[in-house]
Tab-separated table of C-alpha atoms in Angstrom:
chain	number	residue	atom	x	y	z
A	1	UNK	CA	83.580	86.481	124.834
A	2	UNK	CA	83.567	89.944	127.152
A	3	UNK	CA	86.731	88.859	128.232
A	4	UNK	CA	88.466	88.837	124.946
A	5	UNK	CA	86.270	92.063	124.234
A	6	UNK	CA	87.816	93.392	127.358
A	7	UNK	CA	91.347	92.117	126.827
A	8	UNK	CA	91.670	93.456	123.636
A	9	UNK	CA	90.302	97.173	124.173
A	10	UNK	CA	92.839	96.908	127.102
A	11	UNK	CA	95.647	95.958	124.799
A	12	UNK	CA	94.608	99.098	122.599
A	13	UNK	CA	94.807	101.506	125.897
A	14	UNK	CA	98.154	100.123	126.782
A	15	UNK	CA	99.817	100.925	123.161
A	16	UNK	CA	98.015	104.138	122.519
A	17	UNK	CA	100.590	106.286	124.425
A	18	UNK	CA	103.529	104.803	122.031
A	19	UNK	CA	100.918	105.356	118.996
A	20	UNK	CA	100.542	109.033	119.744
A	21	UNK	CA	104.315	109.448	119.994
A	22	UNK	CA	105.285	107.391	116.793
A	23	UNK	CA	102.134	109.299	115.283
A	24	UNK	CA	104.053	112.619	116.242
A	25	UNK	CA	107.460	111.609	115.339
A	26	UNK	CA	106.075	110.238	111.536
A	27	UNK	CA	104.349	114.002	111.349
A	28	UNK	CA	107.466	116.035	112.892
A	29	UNK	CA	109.935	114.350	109.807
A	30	UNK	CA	106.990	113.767	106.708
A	31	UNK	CA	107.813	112.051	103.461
A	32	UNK	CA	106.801	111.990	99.998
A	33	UNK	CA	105.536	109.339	98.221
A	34	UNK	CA	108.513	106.844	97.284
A	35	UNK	CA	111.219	108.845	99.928
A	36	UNK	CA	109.522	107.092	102.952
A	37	UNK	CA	112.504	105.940	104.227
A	38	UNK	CA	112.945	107.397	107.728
A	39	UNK	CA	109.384	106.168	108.353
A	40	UNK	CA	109.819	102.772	106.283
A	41	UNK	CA	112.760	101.891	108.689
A	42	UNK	CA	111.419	102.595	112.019
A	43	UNK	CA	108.366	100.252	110.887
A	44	UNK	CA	110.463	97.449	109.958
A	45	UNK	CA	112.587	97.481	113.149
A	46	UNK	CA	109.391	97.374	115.113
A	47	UNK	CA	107.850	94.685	112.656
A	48	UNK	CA	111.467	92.633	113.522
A	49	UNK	CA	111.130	93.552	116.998
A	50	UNK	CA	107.638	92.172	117.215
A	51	UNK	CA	108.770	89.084	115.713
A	52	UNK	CA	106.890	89.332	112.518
A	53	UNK	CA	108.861	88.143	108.966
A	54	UNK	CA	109.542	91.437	107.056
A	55	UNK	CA	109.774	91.850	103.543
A	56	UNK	CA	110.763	94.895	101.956
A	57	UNK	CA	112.074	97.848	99.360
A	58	UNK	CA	112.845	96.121	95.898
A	59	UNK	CA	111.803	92.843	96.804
A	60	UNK	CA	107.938	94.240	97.314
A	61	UNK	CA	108.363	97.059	94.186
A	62	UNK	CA	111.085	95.794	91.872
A	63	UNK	CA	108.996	93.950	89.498
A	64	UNK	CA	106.304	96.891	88.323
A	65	UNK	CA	106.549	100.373	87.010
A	66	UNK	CA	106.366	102.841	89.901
A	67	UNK	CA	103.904	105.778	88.672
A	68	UNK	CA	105.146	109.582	89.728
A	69	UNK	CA	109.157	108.518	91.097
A	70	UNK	CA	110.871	111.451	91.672
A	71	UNK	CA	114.589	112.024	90.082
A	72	UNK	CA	116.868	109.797	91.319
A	73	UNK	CA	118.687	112.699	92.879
A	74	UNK	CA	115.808	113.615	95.002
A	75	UNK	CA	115.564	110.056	96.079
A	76	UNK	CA	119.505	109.859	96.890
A	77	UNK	CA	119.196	113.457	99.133
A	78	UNK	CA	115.722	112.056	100.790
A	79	UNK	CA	117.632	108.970	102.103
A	80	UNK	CA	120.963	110.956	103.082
A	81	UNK	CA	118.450	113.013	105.481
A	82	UNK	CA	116.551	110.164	106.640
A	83	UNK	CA	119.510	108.634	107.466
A	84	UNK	CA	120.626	112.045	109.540
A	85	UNK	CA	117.133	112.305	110.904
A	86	UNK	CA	116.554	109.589	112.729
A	87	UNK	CA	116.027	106.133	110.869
A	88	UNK	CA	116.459	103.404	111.753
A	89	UNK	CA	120.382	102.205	111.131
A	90	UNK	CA	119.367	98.568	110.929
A	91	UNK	CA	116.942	98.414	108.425
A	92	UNK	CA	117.441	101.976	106.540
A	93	UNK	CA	119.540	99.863	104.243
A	94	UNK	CA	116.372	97.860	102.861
A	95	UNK	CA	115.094	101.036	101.522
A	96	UNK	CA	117.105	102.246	98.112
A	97	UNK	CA	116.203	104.393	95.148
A	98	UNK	CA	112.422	104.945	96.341
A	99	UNK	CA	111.773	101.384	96.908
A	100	UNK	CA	110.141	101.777	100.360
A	101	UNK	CA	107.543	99.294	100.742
A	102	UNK	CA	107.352	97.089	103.800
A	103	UNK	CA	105.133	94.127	104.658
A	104	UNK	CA	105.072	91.997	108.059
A	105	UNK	CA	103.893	88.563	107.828
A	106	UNK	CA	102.830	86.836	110.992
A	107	UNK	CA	101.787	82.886	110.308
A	108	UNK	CA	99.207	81.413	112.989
A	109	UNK	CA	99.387	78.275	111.321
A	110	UNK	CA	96.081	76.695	109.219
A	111	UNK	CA	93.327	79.762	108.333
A	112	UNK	CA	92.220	82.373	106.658
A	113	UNK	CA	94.860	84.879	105.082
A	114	UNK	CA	94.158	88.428	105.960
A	115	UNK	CA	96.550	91.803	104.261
A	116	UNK	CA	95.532	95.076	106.224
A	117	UNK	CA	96.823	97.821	104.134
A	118	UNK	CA	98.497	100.795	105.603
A	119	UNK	CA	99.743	104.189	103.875
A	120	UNK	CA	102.603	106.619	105.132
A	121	UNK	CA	103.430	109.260	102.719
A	122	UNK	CA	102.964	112.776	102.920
A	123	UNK	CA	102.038	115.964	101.317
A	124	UNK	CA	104.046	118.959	99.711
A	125	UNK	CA	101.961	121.499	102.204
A	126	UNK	CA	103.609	124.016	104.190
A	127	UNK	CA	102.596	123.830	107.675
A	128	UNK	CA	100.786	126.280	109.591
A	129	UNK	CA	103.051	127.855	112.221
A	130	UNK	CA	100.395	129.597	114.212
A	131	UNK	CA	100.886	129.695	117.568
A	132	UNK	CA	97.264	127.935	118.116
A	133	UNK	CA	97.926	125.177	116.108
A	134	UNK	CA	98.428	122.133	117.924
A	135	UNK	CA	101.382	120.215	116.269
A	136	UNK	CA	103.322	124.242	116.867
A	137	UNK	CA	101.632	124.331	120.475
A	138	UNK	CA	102.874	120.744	121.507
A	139	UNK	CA	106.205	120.690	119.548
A	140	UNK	CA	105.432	117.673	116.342
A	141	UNK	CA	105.041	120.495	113.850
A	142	UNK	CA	106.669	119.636	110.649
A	143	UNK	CA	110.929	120.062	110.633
A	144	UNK	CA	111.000	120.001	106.762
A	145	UNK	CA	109.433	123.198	104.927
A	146	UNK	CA	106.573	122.644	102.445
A	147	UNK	CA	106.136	119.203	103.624
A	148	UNK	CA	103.303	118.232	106.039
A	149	UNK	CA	101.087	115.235	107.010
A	150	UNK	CA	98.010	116.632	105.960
A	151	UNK	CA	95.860	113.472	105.307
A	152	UNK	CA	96.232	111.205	108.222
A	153	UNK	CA	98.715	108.755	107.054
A	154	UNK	CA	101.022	109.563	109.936
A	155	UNK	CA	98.407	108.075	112.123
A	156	UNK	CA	97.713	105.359	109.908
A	157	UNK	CA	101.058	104.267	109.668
A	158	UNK	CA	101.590	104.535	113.505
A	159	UNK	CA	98.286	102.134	114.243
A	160	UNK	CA	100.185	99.885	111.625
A	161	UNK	CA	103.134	99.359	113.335
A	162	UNK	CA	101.700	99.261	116.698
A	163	UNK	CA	99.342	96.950	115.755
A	164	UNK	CA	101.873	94.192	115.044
A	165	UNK	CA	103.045	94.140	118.904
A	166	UNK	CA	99.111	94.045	119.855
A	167	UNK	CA	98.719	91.181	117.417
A	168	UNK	CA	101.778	89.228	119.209
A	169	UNK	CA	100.423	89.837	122.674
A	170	UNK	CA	97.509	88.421	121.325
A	171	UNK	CA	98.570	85.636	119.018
A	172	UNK	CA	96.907	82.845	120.559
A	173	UNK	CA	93.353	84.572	119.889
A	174	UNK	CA	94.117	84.241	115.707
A	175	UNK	CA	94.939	81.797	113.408
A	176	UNK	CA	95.601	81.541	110.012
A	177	UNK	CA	98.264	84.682	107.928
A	178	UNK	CA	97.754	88.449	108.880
A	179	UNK	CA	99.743	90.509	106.558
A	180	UNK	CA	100.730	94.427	107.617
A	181	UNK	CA	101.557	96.024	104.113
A	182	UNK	CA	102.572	98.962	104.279
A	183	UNK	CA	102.104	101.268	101.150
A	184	UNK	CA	104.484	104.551	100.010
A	185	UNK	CA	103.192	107.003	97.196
A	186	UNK	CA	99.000	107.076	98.099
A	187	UNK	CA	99.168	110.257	97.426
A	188	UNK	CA	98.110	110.884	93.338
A	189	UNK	CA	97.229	106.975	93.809
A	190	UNK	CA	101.115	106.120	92.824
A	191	UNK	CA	102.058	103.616	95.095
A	192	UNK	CA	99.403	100.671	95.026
A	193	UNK	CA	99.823	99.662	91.386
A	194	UNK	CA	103.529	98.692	91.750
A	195	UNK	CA	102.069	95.982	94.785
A	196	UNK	CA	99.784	94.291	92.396
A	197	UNK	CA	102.132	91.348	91.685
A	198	UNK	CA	102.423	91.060	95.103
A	199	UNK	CA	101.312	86.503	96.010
A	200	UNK	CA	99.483	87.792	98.922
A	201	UNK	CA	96.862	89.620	97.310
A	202	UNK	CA	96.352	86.301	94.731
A	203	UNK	CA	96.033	84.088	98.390
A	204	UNK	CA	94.402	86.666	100.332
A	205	UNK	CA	90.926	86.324	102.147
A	206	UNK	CA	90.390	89.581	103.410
A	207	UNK	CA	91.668	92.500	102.087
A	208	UNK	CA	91.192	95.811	104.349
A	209	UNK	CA	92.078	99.091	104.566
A	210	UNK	CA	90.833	102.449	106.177
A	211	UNK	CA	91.336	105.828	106.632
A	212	UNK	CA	91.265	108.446	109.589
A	213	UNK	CA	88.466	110.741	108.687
A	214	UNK	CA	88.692	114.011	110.366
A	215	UNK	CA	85.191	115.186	109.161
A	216	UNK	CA	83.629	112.605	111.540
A	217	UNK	CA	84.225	112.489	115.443
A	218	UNK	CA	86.110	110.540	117.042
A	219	UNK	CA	84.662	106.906	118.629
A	220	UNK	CA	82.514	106.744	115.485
A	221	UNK	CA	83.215	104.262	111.915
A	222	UNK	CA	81.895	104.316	108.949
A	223	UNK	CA	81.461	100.466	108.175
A	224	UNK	CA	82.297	101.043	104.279
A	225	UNK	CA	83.224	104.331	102.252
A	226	UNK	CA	81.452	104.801	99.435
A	227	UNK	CA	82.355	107.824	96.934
A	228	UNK	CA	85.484	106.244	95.812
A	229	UNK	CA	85.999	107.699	92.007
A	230	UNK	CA	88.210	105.684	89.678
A	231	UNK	CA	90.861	108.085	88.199
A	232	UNK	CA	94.283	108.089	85.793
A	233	UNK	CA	96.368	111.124	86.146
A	234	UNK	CA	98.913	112.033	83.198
A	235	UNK	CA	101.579	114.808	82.083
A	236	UNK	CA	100.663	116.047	78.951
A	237	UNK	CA	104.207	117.315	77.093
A	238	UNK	CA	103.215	119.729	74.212
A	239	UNK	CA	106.359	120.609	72.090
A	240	UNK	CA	106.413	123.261	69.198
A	241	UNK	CA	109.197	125.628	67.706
A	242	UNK	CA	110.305	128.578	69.304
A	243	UNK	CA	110.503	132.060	66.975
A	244	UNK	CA	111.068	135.917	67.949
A	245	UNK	CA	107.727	136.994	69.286
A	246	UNK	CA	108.109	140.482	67.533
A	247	UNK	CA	109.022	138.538	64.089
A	248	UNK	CA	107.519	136.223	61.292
A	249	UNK	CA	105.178	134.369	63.320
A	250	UNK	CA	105.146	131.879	60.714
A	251	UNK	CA	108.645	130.404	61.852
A	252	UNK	CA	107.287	129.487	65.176
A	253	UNK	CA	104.940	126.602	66.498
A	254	UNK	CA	102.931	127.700	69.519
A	255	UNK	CA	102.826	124.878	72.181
A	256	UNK	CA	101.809	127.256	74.695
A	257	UNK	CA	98.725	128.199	72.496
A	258	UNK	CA	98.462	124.205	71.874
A	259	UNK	CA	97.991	123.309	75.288
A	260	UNK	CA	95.842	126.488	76.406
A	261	UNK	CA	93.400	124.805	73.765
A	262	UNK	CA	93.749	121.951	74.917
A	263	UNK	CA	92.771	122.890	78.381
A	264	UNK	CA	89.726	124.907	77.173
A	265	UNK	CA	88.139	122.116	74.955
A	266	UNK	CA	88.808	119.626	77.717
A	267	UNK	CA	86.843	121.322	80.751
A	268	UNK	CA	83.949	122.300	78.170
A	269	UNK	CA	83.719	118.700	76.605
A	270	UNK	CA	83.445	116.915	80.144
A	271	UNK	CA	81.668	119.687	82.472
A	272	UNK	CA	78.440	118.106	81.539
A	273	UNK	CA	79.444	114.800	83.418
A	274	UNK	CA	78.970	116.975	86.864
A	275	UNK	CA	79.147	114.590	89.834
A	276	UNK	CA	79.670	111.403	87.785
A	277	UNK	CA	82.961	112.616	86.347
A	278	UNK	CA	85.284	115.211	85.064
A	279	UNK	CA	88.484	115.924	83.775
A	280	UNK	CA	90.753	118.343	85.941
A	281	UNK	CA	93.702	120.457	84.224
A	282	UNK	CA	95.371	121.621	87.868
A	283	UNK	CA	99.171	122.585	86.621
A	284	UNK	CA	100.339	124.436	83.277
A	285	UNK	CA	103.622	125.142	82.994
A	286	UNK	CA	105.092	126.973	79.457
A	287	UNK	CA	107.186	129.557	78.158
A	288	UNK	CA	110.444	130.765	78.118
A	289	UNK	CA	110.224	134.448	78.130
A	290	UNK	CA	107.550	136.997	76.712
A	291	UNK	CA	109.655	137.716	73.530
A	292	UNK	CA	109.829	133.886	72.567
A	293	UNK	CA	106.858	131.963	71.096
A	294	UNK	CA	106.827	129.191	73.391
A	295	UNK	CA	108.392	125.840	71.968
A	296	UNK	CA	107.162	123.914	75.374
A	297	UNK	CA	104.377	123.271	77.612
A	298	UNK	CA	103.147	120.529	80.337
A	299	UNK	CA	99.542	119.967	81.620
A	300	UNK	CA	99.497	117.714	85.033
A	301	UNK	CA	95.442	116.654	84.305
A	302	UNK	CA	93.411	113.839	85.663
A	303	UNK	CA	90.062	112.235	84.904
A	304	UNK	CA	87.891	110.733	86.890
A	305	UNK	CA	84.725	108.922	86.867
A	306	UNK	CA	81.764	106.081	89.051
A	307	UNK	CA	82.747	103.460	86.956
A	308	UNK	CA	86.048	102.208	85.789
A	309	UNK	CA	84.511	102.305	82.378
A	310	UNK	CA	83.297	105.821	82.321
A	311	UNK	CA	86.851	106.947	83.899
A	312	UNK	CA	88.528	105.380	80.457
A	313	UNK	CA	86.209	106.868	77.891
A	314	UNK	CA	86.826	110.458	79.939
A	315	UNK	CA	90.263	109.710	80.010
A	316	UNK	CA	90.864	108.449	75.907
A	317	UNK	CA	88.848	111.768	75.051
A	318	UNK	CA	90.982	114.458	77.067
A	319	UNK	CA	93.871	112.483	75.165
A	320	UNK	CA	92.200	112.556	71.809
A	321	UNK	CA	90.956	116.616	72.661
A	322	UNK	CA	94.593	117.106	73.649
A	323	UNK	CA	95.815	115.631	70.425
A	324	UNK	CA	93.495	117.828	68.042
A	325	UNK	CA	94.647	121.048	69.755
A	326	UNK	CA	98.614	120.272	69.304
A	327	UNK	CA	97.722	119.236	65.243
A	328	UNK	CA	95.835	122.573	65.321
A	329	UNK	CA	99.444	124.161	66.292
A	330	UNK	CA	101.212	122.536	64.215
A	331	UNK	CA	102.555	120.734	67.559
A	332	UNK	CA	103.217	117.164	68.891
A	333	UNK	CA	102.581	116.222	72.230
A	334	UNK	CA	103.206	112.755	74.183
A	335	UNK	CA	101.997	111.736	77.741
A	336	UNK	CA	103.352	110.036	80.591
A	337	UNK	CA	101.208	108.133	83.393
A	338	UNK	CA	101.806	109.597	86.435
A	339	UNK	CA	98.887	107.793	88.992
A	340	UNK	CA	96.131	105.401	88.747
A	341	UNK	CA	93.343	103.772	90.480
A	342	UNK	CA	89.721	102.457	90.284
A	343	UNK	CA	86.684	102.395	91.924
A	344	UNK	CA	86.426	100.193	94.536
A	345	UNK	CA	85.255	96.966	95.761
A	346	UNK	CA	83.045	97.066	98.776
A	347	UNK	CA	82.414	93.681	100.226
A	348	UNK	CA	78.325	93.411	101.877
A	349	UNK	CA	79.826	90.538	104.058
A	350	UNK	CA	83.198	92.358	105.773
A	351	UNK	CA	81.053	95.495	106.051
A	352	UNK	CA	78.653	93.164	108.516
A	353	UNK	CA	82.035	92.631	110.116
A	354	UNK	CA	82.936	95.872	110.765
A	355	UNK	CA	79.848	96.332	112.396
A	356	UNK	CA	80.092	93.701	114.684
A	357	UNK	CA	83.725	94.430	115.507
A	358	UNK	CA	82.877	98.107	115.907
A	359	UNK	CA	81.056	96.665	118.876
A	360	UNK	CA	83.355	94.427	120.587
A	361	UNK	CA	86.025	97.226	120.629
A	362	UNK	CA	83.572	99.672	122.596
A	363	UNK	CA	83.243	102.183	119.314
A	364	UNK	CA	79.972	103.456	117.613
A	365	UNK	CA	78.645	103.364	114.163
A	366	UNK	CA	78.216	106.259	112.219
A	367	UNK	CA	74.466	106.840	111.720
A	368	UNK	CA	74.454	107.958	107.954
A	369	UNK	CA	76.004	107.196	104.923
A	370	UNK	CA	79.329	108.594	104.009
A	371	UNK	CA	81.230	109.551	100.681
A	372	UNK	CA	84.638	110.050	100.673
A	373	UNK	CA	84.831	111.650	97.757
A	374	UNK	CA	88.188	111.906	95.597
A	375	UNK	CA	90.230	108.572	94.820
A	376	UNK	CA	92.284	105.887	96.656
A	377	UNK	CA	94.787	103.390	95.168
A	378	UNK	CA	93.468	100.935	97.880
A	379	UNK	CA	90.381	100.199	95.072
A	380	UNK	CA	93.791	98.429	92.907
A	381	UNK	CA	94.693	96.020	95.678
A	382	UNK	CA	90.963	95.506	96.504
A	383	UNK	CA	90.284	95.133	92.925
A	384	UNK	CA	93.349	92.424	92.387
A	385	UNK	CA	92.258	90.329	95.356
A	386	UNK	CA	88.361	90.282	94.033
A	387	UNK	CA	89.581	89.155	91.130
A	388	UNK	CA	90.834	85.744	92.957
A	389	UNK	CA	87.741	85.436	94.745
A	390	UNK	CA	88.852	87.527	97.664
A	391	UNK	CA	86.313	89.978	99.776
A	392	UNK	CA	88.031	93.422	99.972
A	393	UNK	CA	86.399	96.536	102.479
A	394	UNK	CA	87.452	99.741	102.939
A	395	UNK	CA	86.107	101.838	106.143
A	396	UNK	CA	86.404	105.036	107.788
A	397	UNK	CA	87.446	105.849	111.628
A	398	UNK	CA	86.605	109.088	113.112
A	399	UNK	CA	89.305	111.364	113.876
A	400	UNK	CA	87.586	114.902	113.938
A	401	UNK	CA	87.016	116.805	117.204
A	402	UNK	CA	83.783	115.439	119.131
A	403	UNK	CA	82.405	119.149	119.284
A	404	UNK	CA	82.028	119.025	115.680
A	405	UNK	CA	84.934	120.837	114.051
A	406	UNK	CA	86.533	119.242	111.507
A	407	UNK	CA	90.152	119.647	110.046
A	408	UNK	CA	90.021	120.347	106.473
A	409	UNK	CA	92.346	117.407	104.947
A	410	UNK	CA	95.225	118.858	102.464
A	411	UNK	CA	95.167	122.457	104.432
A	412	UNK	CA	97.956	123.724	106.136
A	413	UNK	CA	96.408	123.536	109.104
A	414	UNK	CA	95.204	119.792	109.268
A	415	UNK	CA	95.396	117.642	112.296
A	416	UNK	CA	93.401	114.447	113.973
A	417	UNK	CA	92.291	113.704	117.159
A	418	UNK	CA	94.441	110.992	118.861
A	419	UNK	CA	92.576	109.189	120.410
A	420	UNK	CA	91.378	107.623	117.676
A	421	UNK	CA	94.415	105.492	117.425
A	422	UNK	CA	93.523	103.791	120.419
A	423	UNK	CA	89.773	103.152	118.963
A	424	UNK	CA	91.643	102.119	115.102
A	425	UNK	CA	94.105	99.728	117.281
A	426	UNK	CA	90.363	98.111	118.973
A	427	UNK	CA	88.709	97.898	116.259
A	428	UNK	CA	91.650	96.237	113.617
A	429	UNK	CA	92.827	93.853	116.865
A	430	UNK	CA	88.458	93.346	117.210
A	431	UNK	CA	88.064	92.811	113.576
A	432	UNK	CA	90.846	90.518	113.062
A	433	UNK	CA	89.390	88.104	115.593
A	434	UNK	CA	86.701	88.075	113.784
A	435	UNK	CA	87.697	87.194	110.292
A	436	UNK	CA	90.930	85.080	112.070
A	437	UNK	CA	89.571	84.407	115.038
A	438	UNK	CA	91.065	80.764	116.820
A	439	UNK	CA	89.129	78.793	118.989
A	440	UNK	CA	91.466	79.794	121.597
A	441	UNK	CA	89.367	82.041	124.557
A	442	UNK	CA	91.190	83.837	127.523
């Protein structure tokens, strides 16, 4: 068994110098959720390269709504630079109109079916151009203004696609399906509800996922993250009739009053909730000059709540709230679903595995419990494959500096320690010998 141990954590130390510079060259040329396509093709040529069956673009997406697309022109300039910037030729052509979703598929023959999820978008961030910074310092920093990787899907997407050459080295070791999807649009928990008709998560096993976490050093995982808020995130469209500000007020119908009422009696109704949940108004856009009672305005809000249950009822009342305060203005106002997720499944069993596999590929366990806080769309495809009697985990893997500074995630100035994509590439190749694990030993 030390052998495999050993062959596997040398497998890991052999692709980590290609991991770092696919890492780099995902976070020099970042993409928004559902314009992944630079990053999209380069994984699918190394998926085909590898020798694993890709699926991808419509055929993954085409059958569900996807939550938050951009316009289609953004979509059609996002390729065009893609295309200019490096993607790859081959398979650039499997990614149209935002459909960037890719999936390898490697069969081992009779076994378990395993799907380890992987997301790649990024964030509309400037980067930090300080001279200290390290992506500036070592030349990766970010070639597109006010877009960074500022949440660690770079790396994750980079351990991803490396992973499928370790898992061919290593084929004999496994048996059964593994199944690398790879997600666009985490980011406002977009992308995972258009994968939920996806067979594979109806046949699946094992469903895993993870996530760098900068706020823990490097060499250390968190066996399962807890924290994980269900949340729905809407645009709120308040519209009224415009008058002359300095006339008969009585001709106009203030949605900008409308929706500043709204966003009043929505904070004060769920402040209460505290830790447990809350609904957020972040963006308020209104108003067409100072002169002209406003006949428009848009709230981007969100609730969010520990239970799946208590995220509805939050949600349904910052709609019905929202609703009073437009009839107050004599307004209307309409909604449109911009992100979803849930809270999420956390399987006793796999997190036993974890442990075990944190082990074998020379890693530590983190000594305390960890939340992580916020929401991830992973909870919809862990929730999908519970629901056919699948066990679902999702874990943490230490990415912060080992003297104890931590990058602030969603900050302009956010970064990871690489080395943890040799430990992630250990631990995945570790864990999925464990949960499809042949008889076969080196």
């Amino acid at each position: 068994m030390n052998k495999v141990n050993d062959l596997i954590r040398k497998t890991a130390r052999e692709l980590f110098p290609r991991a770092v510079d696919l890492r780099r060259s995902f976070h020099r040329y970042p993409e928004t959720g559902w314009n992944e396509y630079r990053t999209a093709s380069l994984i699918a040529e190394l998926l085909e390269m590898n020798g694993w069956t890709v699926k991808a673009g419509v055929e993954l997406t085409g059958g569900r709504e996807r939550l938050g697309l951009p316009p289609a022109e953004v979509r059609a300039r996002e390729y065009e630079r893609a295309k200019r910037d490096g993607a790859a030729l081959s398979t650039l052509p499997l990614f149209t109109e935002g459909h960037t979703a890719v999936l390898g598929l490697l069969d081992c023959g009779e076994g378990p079916v395993t799907l380890l999820r992987f997301d790649m978008d990024a964030l509309p961030i400037m980067e930090s151009q300080s001279g200290g910074y390290r992506p500036v310092r070592e030349g990766f920093v970010s070639r597109y203004p006010g877009v960074m990787h500022a949440c660690g899907h770079d790396g994750h997407a980079a351990v991803g696609a490396l992973l499928s050459e370790g898992v061919m080295q290593l084929r004999s070791l496994f048996r059964g399906k593994i199944i690398l999807l790879f997600q666009p649009a985490e980011e406002g928990v977009r992308g995972a509800s258009s994968l939920l008709g996806l067979s594979f998560l109806k046949q699946a096993d094992h469903v895993l996922g993870f996530h760098l976490l900068s706020a823990i050093p490097a060499g250390l995982v968190v066996p399962s993250l807890n924290g994980i808020l269900a949340t729905t995130k809407y645009d709120y469209i308040f519209r009224g009739k415009a008058a002359h500000a300095g006339g008969d007020l009585r001709k106009g119908r203030n949605a900008l009053l409308a929706a500043s009422r709204a966003v009043v009696d929505i904070h004060e109704k769920t402040a209460a909730l505290r830790e447990r949940g809350r609904a957020h108004v972040g963006i308020f856009r209104s108003g067409r000059g100072r002169n002209i009672i406003a006949d428009y305005a848009e709230l981007s809000m969100e609730s969010r709540g520990d239970s799946d249950s208590l995220n509805a009822f939050i949600s349904d009342q910052a709609w019905k709230t929202a609703r009073q305060a437009a009839s107050l203005f004599g307004c209307s106002v309409t909604r449109e679903k911009k992100g979803e997720s849930s809270v999420c499944p956390q399987d006793e069993t796999l997190r036993e595995t974890v442990k075990k596999a944190v082990r074998m590929a020379g890693a530590r366990i983190y000594p305390a419990p960890f939340s992580l806080g916020g929401s991830e769309d992973f909870s919809l495809l862990a929730r999908e494959a519970a629901c056919h009697q699948g066990r679902a985990l999702y874990f943490g893997i230490g990415a912060g500096a080992k003297n104890g500074a931590a990058y602030e995630p969603h900050t302009s100035e956010y970064d990871i320690e690489e080395e943890s994509l040799e430990t992630a590439m250990a631990l995945l190749l570790s864990l999925l010998r464990e949960v499809n694990g042949s008889g076969d030993v080196l």
